[in-house]
XYZ file of C-alpha atoms in Angstrom:
443
model
C 102.466 116.986 97.361
C 103.516 114.007 99.491
C 104.907 110.986 97.680
C 102.335 108.232 97.137
C 102.653 104.550 96.373
C 101.582 102.976 93.109
C 98.871 100.338 93.265
C 101.451 97.610 92.597
C 103.588 98.846 95.484
C 100.569 98.924 97.810
C 99.732 95.343 96.877
C 103.382 94.317 97.271
C 103.478 95.915 100.722
C 100.339 94.023 101.714
C 101.755 90.762 100.383
C 105.023 91.393 102.205
C 103.087 91.952 105.448
C 101.084 88.769 104.837
C 104.287 86.825 104.278
C 105.963 88.256 107.375
C 103.102 86.975 109.510
C 102.610 83.646 107.731
C 105.257 81.554 109.415
C 105.690 78.325 111.297
C 102.864 78.636 113.803
C 100.419 79.817 111.160
C 100.808 76.556 109.279
C 100.948 73.977 112.082
C 98.391 75.253 114.611
C 95.184 75.648 112.525
C 95.181 71.990 111.348
C 95.734 70.762 114.903
C 92.938 72.994 116.183
C 90.690 71.811 113.353
C 91.410 68.168 114.188
C 90.376 68.689 117.813
C 87.358 70.803 116.865
C 85.940 68.490 114.198
C 82.313 69.404 113.690
C 82.775 72.419 116.014
C 85.325 73.928 113.642
C 83.708 77.314 113.058
C 83.233 78.018 116.769
C 86.877 77.235 117.476
C 88.083 79.120 114.418
C 86.166 82.220 115.489
C 88.245 82.383 118.658
C 91.408 81.561 116.732
C 90.784 84.305 114.187
C 90.254 86.813 116.981
C 93.745 86.310 118.433
C 95.405 85.090 115.228
C 94.097 87.823 112.893
C 92.082 90.473 114.740
C 94.648 91.294 117.405
C 97.596 91.376 114.956
C 95.625 93.774 112.745
C 94.994 96.006 115.758
C 98.711 95.765 116.519
C 99.590 96.980 113.033
C 97.054 99.812 113.378
C 98.577 100.753 116.742
C 102.046 100.884 115.173
C 100.693 103.002 112.324
C 99.093 105.457 114.748
C 102.218 105.588 116.908
C 104.437 106.097 113.854
C 106.792 103.226 114.582
C 107.275 99.873 116.239
C 107.393 98.757 119.839
C 109.699 101.554 120.980
C 107.056 104.081 119.927
C 104.257 102.182 121.649
C 106.151 101.969 124.953
C 107.591 105.487 125.015
C 104.815 106.650 127.361
C 105.876 104.067 129.973
C 108.575 104.580 132.604
C 111.873 103.942 130.715
C 112.954 100.866 132.706
C 109.543 99.219 132.381
C 109.440 99.958 128.648
C 112.921 98.567 128.001
C 112.341 95.442 130.103
C 109.166 94.519 128.253
C 110.636 95.354 124.844
C 113.777 93.279 125.375
C 111.756 90.293 126.617
C 109.374 90.537 123.666
C 112.118 90.851 121.053
C 114.009 87.910 122.534
C 110.830 85.791 122.532
C 109.698 86.742 119.033
C 113.280 86.578 117.790
C 116.161 84.269 118.673
C 114.658 82.385 121.642
C 111.355 81.025 120.312
C 109.722 82.261 117.108
C 112.761 82.506 114.839
C 114.158 79.036 115.721
C 110.684 77.587 115.168
C 110.703 78.766 111.552
C 113.755 76.615 110.849
C 112.494 73.547 112.737
C 109.100 73.558 111.006
C 110.825 74.009 107.644
C 113.023 71.036 108.472
C 110.195 68.737 109.579
C 107.768 69.626 106.785
C 110.157 70.643 104.027
C 113.039 68.181 104.313
C 111.963 65.122 106.310
C 109.288 64.003 103.802
C 112.178 63.418 101.359
C 114.751 61.967 103.762
C 112.305 60.051 105.952
C 114.519 60.177 109.023
C 115.441 62.990 111.367
C 118.816 63.387 112.989
C 120.772 65.857 115.090
C 123.378 66.435 112.400
C 120.877 66.934 109.563
C 118.831 69.383 111.661
C 121.962 71.342 112.560
C 123.076 71.469 108.934
C 119.617 72.542 107.744
C 119.360 75.243 110.433
C 122.703 76.721 109.417
C 121.711 76.846 105.746
C 118.244 78.207 106.510
C 119.473 81.073 108.655
C 122.341 81.810 106.291
C 119.784 82.619 103.588
C 117.573 84.551 106.012
C 120.582 86.489 107.276
C 121.712 87.445 103.783
C 118.293 88.876 102.907
C 117.790 90.547 106.324
C 121.092 92.431 105.982
C 119.406 94.653 103.391
C 116.178 95.859 105.087
C 115.556 98.542 102.467
C 115.093 95.832 99.831
C 112.553 93.704 101.724
C 109.654 95.098 99.690
C 111.348 93.928 96.504
C 112.672 90.552 97.702
C 109.732 89.506 99.871
C 106.751 91.505 98.614
C 107.341 91.236 94.874
C 109.239 87.974 94.503
C 108.925 85.446 97.332
C 105.328 86.116 98.421
C 103.670 85.692 94.993
C 105.316 82.251 94.796
C 103.975 81.460 98.260
C 100.456 82.562 97.308
C 100.468 80.270 94.278
C 101.337 77.147 96.272
C 98.827 78.077 98.988
C 96.112 78.266 96.331
C 97.142 74.804 95.132
C 96.785 73.387 98.665
C 93.420 75.137 99.107
C 92.177 73.636 95.855
C 93.319 70.208 97.011
C 91.435 70.578 100.291
C 88.113 70.909 98.464
C 88.771 68.837 95.322
C 90.281 65.878 97.186
C 88.684 65.826 100.668
C 90.044 63.082 102.916
C 86.833 62.489 104.860
C 84.003 64.104 106.746
C 84.487 66.358 109.738
C 85.347 64.222 112.749
C 83.890 64.292 116.229
C 84.920 67.182 118.434
C 86.759 66.565 121.675
C 84.851 67.212 124.887
C 86.809 70.392 125.610
C 85.986 71.692 122.154
C 82.285 71.084 122.674
C 82.224 73.024 125.942
C 85.056 75.539 125.416
C 85.596 75.618 121.656
C 85.746 79.397 121.282
C 88.143 79.924 124.183
C 90.331 76.982 123.130
C 90.629 78.609 119.734
C 91.320 81.953 121.391
C 94.223 80.499 123.399
C 95.535 78.507 120.433
C 95.761 81.759 118.487
C 98.374 82.924 120.996
C 100.801 80.371 119.604
C 100.941 81.961 116.182
C 102.769 84.814 117.989
C 101.269 87.182 115.411
C 100.114 89.786 117.933
C 103.678 89.948 119.203
C 104.847 89.926 115.605
C 102.692 92.953 114.837
C 104.576 94.964 117.460
C 107.970 94.117 115.969
C 106.959 94.017 112.296
C 105.443 97.488 112.516
C 108.826 99.131 112.042
C 109.693 96.737 109.183
C 106.490 97.646 107.320
C 106.973 101.365 107.919
C 110.606 101.211 106.780
C 109.562 99.390 103.604
C 106.989 102.099 102.829
C 109.463 104.893 103.549
C 112.056 103.189 101.332
C 109.739 103.985 98.389
C 109.982 107.704 99.168
C 106.832 108.140 101.270
C 107.689 110.485 104.154
C 104.351 112.044 105.133
C 103.337 110.483 108.458
C 99.642 110.305 107.553
C 100.397 108.586 104.276
C 102.735 106.123 106.000
C 100.038 105.336 108.566
C 97.440 104.910 105.823
C 99.570 102.524 103.792
C 100.538 100.589 106.927
C 96.850 100.090 107.722
C 96.103 98.933 104.156
C 99.018 96.488 104.324
C 97.697 95.109 107.607
C 94.217 94.723 106.138
C 95.521 92.798 103.105
C 97.508 90.542 105.435
C 94.465 89.975 107.675
C 92.285 88.865 104.757
C 94.973 86.526 103.462
C 95.680 85.000 106.877
C 91.971 84.431 107.536
C 91.575 82.486 104.295
C 94.678 80.393 104.989
C 93.561 79.582 108.546
C 90.073 78.546 107.468
C 91.449 76.211 104.801
C 94.027 74.679 107.146
C 91.420 74.306 109.891
C 89.103 72.537 107.431
C 91.925 70.178 106.468
C 92.442 69.337 110.129
C 88.745 68.770 110.850
C 88.417 66.316 107.941
C 91.686 64.439 108.579
C 90.494 61.971 111.245
C 90.735 59.092 108.797
C 94.343 60.014 108.032
C 95.520 60.278 111.647
C 93.576 59.567 114.824
C 95.871 61.201 117.387
C 98.392 63.571 115.778
C 101.269 64.944 117.844
C 101.097 68.324 116.156
C 99.696 70.099 113.113
C 102.828 69.432 111.097
C 101.951 65.734 111.024
C 98.396 66.465 109.828
C 99.321 68.768 106.964
C 102.095 66.429 105.839
C 99.771 63.430 105.656
C 97.102 65.458 103.876
C 99.253 66.748 101.031
C 100.686 63.276 100.535
C 97.191 61.797 100.313
C 95.800 64.564 98.091
C 98.721 65.092 95.720
C 100.748 61.902 95.977
C 104.486 62.233 95.518
C 104.081 65.808 94.273
C 102.528 66.666 97.604
C 105.948 66.586 99.224
C 107.212 69.177 96.768
C 104.167 71.426 97.229
C 104.443 71.223 101.001
C 108.195 71.835 101.030
C 107.883 74.961 98.880
C 104.981 76.312 100.957
C 106.573 75.790 104.344
C 110.090 76.909 103.488
C 108.906 80.078 101.735
C 106.482 80.940 104.559
C 109.002 80.331 107.308
C 111.835 82.024 105.437
C 109.912 85.279 104.963
C 108.950 85.318 108.638
C 112.504 84.671 109.797
C 113.769 87.489 107.556
C 111.277 89.888 109.118
C 112.094 88.750 112.653
C 115.845 89.111 112.169
C 115.391 92.528 110.600
C 113.088 93.756 113.374
C 115.413 92.495 116.112
C 118.402 94.085 114.405
C 116.580 97.421 114.115
C 115.591 97.451 117.765
C 118.743 96.160 119.440
C 121.018 98.393 117.366
C 119.083 101.428 118.649
C 118.908 100.363 122.284
C 122.394 98.825 122.473
C 124.382 100.778 119.853
C 127.708 99.148 120.763
C 126.823 96.750 117.930
C 125.403 97.985 114.631
C 122.383 96.622 112.771
C 124.289 94.022 110.787
C 126.111 92.736 113.876
C 122.859 92.294 115.794
C 121.168 90.563 112.864
C 124.111 88.183 112.580
C 124.099 87.457 116.318
C 120.332 86.781 116.297
C 120.686 84.466 113.294
C 123.470 82.470 114.967
C 121.499 82.172 118.218
C 118.363 81.101 116.349
C 120.277 78.439 114.428
C 121.670 77.071 117.690
C 118.345 76.955 119.569
C 116.561 75.388 116.579
C 118.408 72.150 117.320
C 116.238 71.353 120.353
C 113.459 70.209 117.990
C 109.841 71.202 117.382
C 108.081 69.484 120.295
C 110.541 70.889 122.839
C 110.190 74.382 121.387
C 106.402 74.180 121.565
C 106.506 73.083 125.209
C 108.733 75.928 126.361
C 106.957 78.499 124.194
C 103.537 78.146 125.862
C 104.566 79.442 129.325
C 106.427 82.344 127.717
C 103.390 83.287 125.645
C 101.091 83.173 128.669
C 103.330 85.804 130.238
C 103.897 88.052 127.246
C 100.660 87.903 125.264
C 98.251 89.552 127.737
C 100.754 92.364 128.283
C 101.009 92.890 124.517
C 97.208 92.956 124.180
C 96.967 95.547 126.961
C 99.698 97.621 125.316
C 97.847 97.636 121.983
C 94.507 98.500 123.616
C 95.850 101.506 125.516
C 97.784 102.716 122.458
C 94.611 102.697 120.366
C 92.815 104.683 123.088
C 95.747 107.021 123.677
C 94.270 110.096 122.005
C 91.232 109.990 124.324
C 93.244 109.661 127.546
C 94.359 112.614 129.651
C 97.430 110.728 130.885
C 98.056 107.612 128.765
C 101.329 106.813 130.548
C 99.604 106.530 133.898
C 96.757 104.477 132.449
C 99.202 102.172 130.673
C 101.127 101.583 133.902
C 97.982 100.904 135.940
C 96.833 98.390 133.315
C 100.150 96.597 132.842
C 100.925 96.056 136.545
C 97.962 93.735 137.325
C 98.001 92.151 133.869
C 101.748 91.528 134.078
C 101.657 90.046 137.600
C 98.779 87.701 136.793
C 100.394 86.649 133.505
C 103.666 85.851 135.263
C 101.845 83.602 137.732
C 99.978 81.807 134.931
C 103.106 81.376 132.842
C 105.238 80.043 135.693
C 102.441 77.662 136.691
C 102.220 76.376 133.107
C 105.988 75.812 133.250
C 105.453 73.486 136.223
C 107.041 75.704 138.897
C 105.265 74.736 142.110
C 106.241 77.771 144.183
C 103.590 79.858 142.389
C 100.795 77.374 143.211
C 99.367 79.414 146.139
C 99.156 82.522 143.974
C 97.690 80.496 141.095
C 94.992 79.081 143.392
C 94.007 82.627 144.356
C 93.370 83.397 140.685
C 90.551 80.842 140.769
C 88.477 83.440 142.611
C 88.665 85.757 139.599
C 86.333 85.342 136.601
C 87.412 83.836 133.264
C 90.299 81.756 134.565
C 89.098 78.614 132.801
C 88.733 80.624 129.607
C 92.344 81.868 129.795
C 91.284 85.480 130.339
C 91.751 85.817 134.099
C 93.854 88.928 133.509
C 91.083 90.774 131.678
C 88.978 92.147 134.564
C 91.986 93.267 136.679
C 93.397 94.981 133.591
C 90.144 96.812 132.915
C 89.852 97.857 136.569
C 93.459 99.047 136.499
C 92.698 101.125 133.422
C 89.646 102.682 135.082
C 91.711 103.477 138.169
C 94.409 105.005 135.990
C 91.858 107.228 134.257
C 90.275 108.334 137.532
C 93.624 109.209 139.111
C 95.190 110.822 136.054
C 96.728 114.234 136.577
C 94.563 116.320 134.263
C 96.429 119.572 134.744
C 99.534 119.896 132.577
C 101.169 121.783 135.404
C 100.895 118.833 137.815
C 103.803 116.427 137.727
C 102.878 112.783 137.347
C 104.857 110.589 139.749
C 104.360 107.522 137.541
C 106.194 109.183 134.635
C 108.876 110.896 136.702
């Protein structure tokens, strides 16, 4: 009989998955969205939960069905296309954007409330210490279930419950007025804001981390691994949804605390100080540092796993160390700068990741999934590149961006959707159905 997991191990795997996803963006974006949404909170949160929870869960399911992480999902693509996308995604979710953000958010919410003043030297020192701890734990990927799932995450859950209790026991006001954009485009604003959690991208890279953790407990049967991976993703989805709703509620009722916050970090910091007094700083510091630390561990581990396979000149430990050093260096640009440069990158990568997940989930019903995947990714990728470069302020793409106005759903941030669907239909119609016919897309 195939090895099975005990109930405690299943729960620990789910908690580990929850903790891997619950990082910097998960804490700072829901309060900011809630502040803008005000009385329109639930409409905005519905869109946010779709991209912040629903799509990551589908990503985990896709990894479970494929039997691995991103390399398994992209193996039906032409090799150069698959490697290009994978490298870009791992760099974005790892040392260039997401991983550095975990340290910066930990610094601004975990340390600054005690020091009261930020500085280049203190941020550099904190980043080095933060990634030193993350690196040490990421060097032993087989023990992540024990260190993260059974030790760190339960502590994180406890402090999150404390904050949730404070949100309802010590409310800081009524829900404020929604901004005009939230009244007219609340759902789609929430949908786009969910991009910034990077959790859909995280699902593609965390898939291998979750699977490795399950296999480290002796489970080798592929169906059992897929089943436990799905359960872990479901536990994480429920936990993330509850956290987002609480944080969004805190943001919507925080108008009396701050009228025009710069980011969600400012909102949550002011709330815990108002609700818990001096102890609020301690509660917030523990929450943020634990959440960001678990995410950074998972990101470093996933990047090390991937790059050591694709570029074997360096082993796993060397790649993890290199990613940690790079992340610590980039973290010194500060939170606001990181957020500004992250948005254009996400506009390019996110639609491609969504398309990749969708085709993977439909793979078993497609005669030629590689062809369909290629026909979907080409229009989605080209449109996403134009949107991302335009968001970065590069004027040379303006003519192409203006042409996108003739396509539906541009204002809603989904201009890539119809071309992607049409590309998929074209890929299905032109698929080589005979196994004896060579497919030029795959050759």
